[in-house]
XYZ file of C-alpha atoms in Angstrom:
367
model
C 0.012 -0.043 -0.280
C 2.843 2.470 0.816
C 4.668 1.820 -2.619
C 1.113 2.626 -4.324
C 0.957 5.654 -2.389
C 4.532 6.750 -3.012
C 3.842 6.076 -6.968
C 0.755 7.896 -6.689
C 2.472 10.848 -5.185
C 4.899 11.173 -7.820
C 2.629 10.820 -10.874
C -0.429 12.968 -9.412
C 1.317 15.333 -6.866
C -1.665 17.590 -7.412
C -3.899 14.961 -5.742
C -4.950 14.342 -2.053
C -2.605 11.513 -1.914
C -0.156 13.228 0.163
C 0.426 12.830 4.090
C 0.656 16.218 5.498
C -0.564 18.212 8.574
C -4.259 19.400 7.786
C -5.828 21.929 9.855
C -9.366 22.760 9.315
C -10.096 26.268 9.789
C -13.433 27.655 9.910
C -12.478 30.266 12.247
C -9.315 32.517 12.315
C -10.354 34.762 15.114
C -10.641 32.652 18.367
C -11.768 35.425 20.294
C -14.678 36.128 18.173
C -18.315 35.572 19.063
C -18.771 33.012 16.526
C -15.743 30.905 17.944
C -17.221 31.254 21.148
C -20.740 30.652 20.728
C -20.065 27.578 18.665
C -17.432 26.178 21.573
C -20.387 27.012 24.184
C -22.985 25.066 22.088
C -20.528 22.079 21.766
C -19.695 22.159 25.558
C -23.361 22.472 26.634
C -24.319 19.792 24.382
C -21.935 17.330 25.387
C -22.686 17.832 29.105
C -26.394 17.433 27.755
C -25.397 13.875 25.933
C -22.799 12.623 27.819
C -24.216 9.379 28.422
C -25.397 9.121 24.751
C -22.892 6.966 22.559
C -21.640 8.504 19.511
C -23.634 8.324 16.222
C -24.149 10.035 13.214
C -27.756 11.068 14.771
C -25.928 12.638 17.449
C -23.356 14.475 15.337
C -26.670 15.719 13.469
C -28.434 16.930 16.596
C -25.397 18.880 17.489
C -25.081 20.709 14.053
C -28.489 21.639 14.393
C -28.133 23.192 17.672
C -25.198 25.144 16.225
C -27.252 26.325 13.327
C -29.646 28.198 15.783
C -26.749 30.244 17.035
C -24.711 30.359 13.772
C -26.969 29.951 10.788
C -24.594 28.555 8.289
C -24.685 25.542 6.071
C -24.057 22.355 7.428
C -20.940 21.687 5.695
C -19.394 24.907 7.200
C -20.804 23.828 10.414
C -19.166 20.414 10.507
C -15.879 22.111 9.444
C -16.139 24.306 12.476
C -16.967 21.322 14.913
C -13.874 19.601 13.128
C -11.733 22.723 13.845
C -12.465 22.296 17.526
C -11.568 18.714 17.849
C -8.267 18.890 16.066
C -7.284 22.120 18.230
C -8.245 20.255 21.378
C -11.064 21.838 22.770
C -13.224 19.007 22.254
C -12.491 15.613 21.990
C -13.362 12.968 19.372
C -16.707 11.138 19.243
C -18.429 14.169 21.191
C -17.993 12.499 24.511
C -15.889 14.896 26.448
C -13.969 18.474 26.032
C -10.885 19.938 27.463
C -10.940 20.824 31.360
C -9.935 24.587 30.823
C -12.423 24.788 27.686
C -15.184 26.438 29.878
C -12.580 28.693 31.323
C -11.539 29.895 27.876
C -15.085 30.865 26.967
C -15.396 32.799 30.318
C -12.148 34.563 30.302
C -12.510 38.525 30.473
C -9.655 39.271 28.385
C -8.086 38.088 25.151
C -4.788 37.883 27.121
C -6.127 35.214 29.496
C -7.477 33.346 26.251
C -4.270 33.570 24.664
C -2.527 31.628 27.702
C -5.471 29.088 27.803
C -5.339 28.642 23.977
C -1.493 27.944 24.066
C -2.511 25.313 27.005
C -5.016 23.599 25.425
C -3.498 23.522 21.876
C 0.010 22.196 22.996
C -1.546 19.572 25.481
C -4.391 18.535 23.332
C -4.120 19.297 19.401
C -4.126 16.831 16.994
C -4.573 17.734 13.381
C -5.313 13.980 12.472
C -8.284 14.078 14.621
C -12.021 14.344 13.146
C -15.188 14.239 14.973
C -15.429 10.310 14.257
C -11.532 9.513 14.584
C -9.303 9.627 17.370
C -5.636 10.046 17.058
C -2.613 10.891 19.663
C -0.374 12.628 17.153
C 0.446 15.749 18.300
C 1.636 18.274 15.488
C 1.940 21.278 17.303
C 3.774 19.261 20.447
C 6.377 18.380 17.770
C 6.715 21.872 16.164
C 7.409 23.661 19.499
C 9.966 20.708 20.680
C 11.692 21.033 17.302
C 11.702 24.815 17.991
C 13.265 24.573 21.400
C 16.156 21.955 19.852
C 16.487 24.603 16.944
C 16.296 27.788 18.648
C 14.267 29.498 15.804
C 12.359 28.262 12.825
C 12.429 29.544 9.248
C 9.254 29.807 7.051
C 10.841 27.215 4.749
C 11.038 24.747 8.060
C 7.511 25.241 9.047
C 6.259 24.140 5.753
C 8.956 21.556 5.651
C 7.571 19.990 9.247
C 4.028 19.819 7.799
C 5.508 16.980 5.672
C 6.699 15.178 8.612
C 5.234 11.717 9.451
C 5.515 12.227 13.530
C 5.146 8.363 14.229
C 8.143 7.588 12.505
C 10.330 9.576 14.806
C 11.112 7.926 18.320
C 12.123 11.457 19.784
C 9.534 14.580 20.189
C 11.263 16.650 17.633
C 13.122 16.354 14.345
C 17.036 17.024 13.823
C 18.575 20.077 11.667
C 19.934 17.485 9.399
C 16.705 15.987 8.767
C 14.503 19.087 8.749
C 16.558 20.336 5.978
C 15.829 16.900 3.622
C 12.185 17.776 4.148
C 12.737 21.541 3.262
C 14.272 19.999 -0.104
C 11.332 17.585 -0.410
C 8.928 20.745 0.060
C 10.629 22.773 -2.794
C 10.768 19.711 -5.247
C 7.068 19.062 -4.916
C 5.615 22.721 -4.819
C 4.051 22.278 -1.337
C 3.949 26.029 -0.835
C 2.461 26.838 -4.067
C -0.237 24.089 -3.852
C -0.982 24.202 -0.199
C -0.891 27.862 0.790
C -4.131 27.816 2.474
C -3.321 25.078 4.958
C 0.337 26.653 5.477
C -1.735 29.937 6.345
C -4.205 28.171 8.736
C -1.047 27.163 10.584
C 0.649 30.595 10.609
C -2.527 31.950 11.860
C -2.547 29.406 14.797
C 1.091 29.885 15.683
C 0.462 33.591 15.602
C -1.946 33.556 18.417
C -0.027 31.119 20.660
C 1.489 32.761 23.800
C 5.159 33.212 23.982
C 5.824 32.470 20.422
C 6.534 35.311 18.100
C 7.449 35.850 14.380
C 10.200 38.255 13.586
C 9.912 38.775 9.788
C 9.183 34.957 8.590
C 11.176 33.632 11.205
C 9.365 31.939 14.407
C 10.949 32.407 17.804
C 10.185 32.263 21.593
C 9.497 35.702 22.448
C 11.928 35.850 25.225
C 14.890 34.662 22.710
C 13.782 37.303 20.329
C 13.535 39.891 22.843
C 17.124 39.104 23.890
C 18.508 38.927 20.085
C 16.213 42.089 18.743
C 15.553 44.202 21.842
C 13.444 47.084 21.224
C 13.540 46.545 17.327
C 11.402 43.276 18.135
C 8.287 45.517 19.245
C 8.921 47.757 16.289
C 8.047 45.083 13.830
C 4.637 46.394 12.994
C 5.669 49.882 13.472
C 8.261 51.210 10.981
C 11.077 53.692 11.996
C 11.549 56.847 10.234
C 15.434 56.551 9.401
C 15.743 60.316 9.134
C 14.002 61.327 12.153
C 15.391 58.476 14.467
C 19.223 60.081 13.182
C 18.011 63.499 14.189
C 16.573 62.078 17.573
C 20.010 60.381 18.088
C 21.996 63.451 16.956
C 19.996 65.679 19.724
C 20.965 63.120 22.425
C 24.666 63.451 21.127
C 24.270 67.266 21.307
C 23.198 67.167 24.829
C 25.973 65.124 25.899
C 28.446 67.354 24.223
C 26.555 70.476 26.033
C 26.954 68.927 29.385
C 29.670 66.550 29.315
C 32.048 67.912 26.412
C 31.389 64.931 24.089
C 28.991 61.826 23.471
C 29.206 59.308 26.317
C 26.767 56.604 28.230
C 24.964 59.168 30.450
C 25.076 56.336 33.289
C 28.725 55.110 32.905
C 30.337 58.606 31.959
C 32.302 56.509 29.291
C 32.931 57.375 25.704
C 32.050 53.884 24.082
C 32.545 53.998 20.091
C 28.994 52.598 19.900
C 26.346 54.406 21.953
C 22.495 53.435 21.542
C 19.873 56.069 21.546
C 17.686 54.190 23.998
C 13.873 54.943 24.112
C 12.250 55.342 27.479
C 8.806 54.996 26.625
C 9.174 52.234 24.127
C 8.991 53.350 20.567
C 5.847 51.002 19.857
C 3.861 52.717 22.808
C 4.752 56.154 21.524
C 2.731 58.675 19.201
C 4.719 60.358 16.508
C 5.943 63.150 18.719
C 7.162 60.983 21.342
C 9.016 58.507 18.979
C 11.347 61.155 18.126
C 11.337 63.367 21.252
C 14.777 63.414 22.684
C 13.252 63.797 26.190
C 12.078 60.359 25.800
C 15.687 59.112 25.130
C 19.111 58.229 27.214
C 22.388 57.884 25.287
C 23.472 54.454 26.764
C 26.000 51.646 26.312
C 24.959 48.326 24.755
C 25.064 46.756 28.229
C 22.987 49.403 29.826
C 20.470 49.797 26.728
C 20.005 45.875 26.692
C 19.002 46.145 30.934
C 16.765 49.201 30.491
C 15.113 48.090 27.158
C 14.131 44.602 28.605
C 13.025 46.655 31.962
C 15.516 44.755 34.143
C 16.336 48.374 35.354
C 14.743 51.530 35.747
C 15.618 55.128 37.409
C 13.944 56.959 40.022
C 13.055 60.907 39.290
C 16.354 61.532 41.421
C 18.320 59.330 39.088
C 18.648 56.240 41.326
C 18.899 53.034 39.728
C 16.439 50.357 40.866
C 16.282 46.936 39.780
C 13.833 44.198 38.396
C 13.143 41.398 40.634
C 13.915 39.406 37.611
C 17.660 40.312 37.896
C 20.588 38.337 39.824
C 21.964 39.997 42.973
C 25.541 40.078 41.428
C 24.083 42.312 38.682
C 22.456 44.358 41.224
C 25.559 44.673 43.405
C 27.791 45.679 40.376
C 25.294 48.465 39.330
C 23.960 49.660 42.746
C 26.255 52.519 42.901
C 25.378 54.154 39.361
C 22.864 57.038 38.817
C 21.741 59.305 36.223
C 22.762 62.988 37.105
C 20.481 65.729 37.844
C 21.205 67.849 34.801
C 19.636 65.418 32.303
C 16.462 64.560 34.497
C 14.263 67.511 33.256
C 10.402 67.140 33.913
C 9.802 65.832 30.467
C 12.191 62.872 30.732
C 10.800 62.225 34.421
C 7.361 62.037 33.086
C 8.889 59.057 30.535
C 10.759 57.488 33.146
C 7.466 56.914 35.474
C 6.181 55.185 32.209
C 8.964 52.895 32.131
C 9.053 52.199 35.871
C 5.312 51.260 35.569
C 6.324 48.974 32.506
C 8.707 47.270 34.888
C 6.468 46.643 37.684
C 4.013 45.267 35.424
C 6.489 42.474 34.121
C 7.722 41.827 37.157
C 4.151 41.000 38.479
C 3.659 38.521 35.318
C 7.145 37.059 35.904
């Protein structure tokens, strides 16, 4: 049978003989009313019919119930139910649902739902499942474990993963050399061109999972990306004007020249060959005036900019350095006597620093 499948795959690659990760996608907005209402109907139906064995009649009853809140054709309704099954919200044969599915519906914020979505999808999703078919193959789990091993996944690698037969691997991830072979295969068979919808569905789901972030077309864990890209990560969706940013940095350098005689790190008072025009209120949070306001900046060394940008340190209105709960004691000990001088702490800069301190407090509270 496998030989026949391989022959068909070579002779008719445009047909559906390929085995790849198939994600049904009736909904793309997992916070939307239609998604939440459909999930609520499924959960209530399962509770009301938990002692009833699965049958096509039971499945049909559920479709009729969903039609009452979302009056679309039954083909689309079946697609929506199967999406909930594949994503792990409800289980095959309509007998149970994920323990946190109700909590997901009742969540008061989208951020809370994002975290719950991540837990549900990672622990219970399987694209091989259907209403009438169970499977223990967990594609998202496999993808994330591979991301843990590699550190990042390119668009080509994510697409190639969709061709991987997970059952053929003893490890919960695929190695870089093995993945490169699938990248070659995906290119040879024109997988991207023919399955762009399925690829788009997977990208949509990955983009909504907590702690994952796309930088351009590469997938990272958010913490890793923040370490690599710093503030530029948050600015991905907001383009810097290169000319205005140059003027902004020039003004910070001119301020240093007036106060200290030449450009230098305003904390260490050292004239490093490379200095960073570091935003106090993050660029992504700033309006057009704030983004290029020199009062919303400090000229810092790379080390201090990294700590400041990631909210590991901040400063009081008097210039005293304050530390995040997330930073180690030896780092605190090293920097504890450094402070900003009064001559750069004007009222506007103090306002921006208050915003920065609040951000550090919020991040610490979530850590």
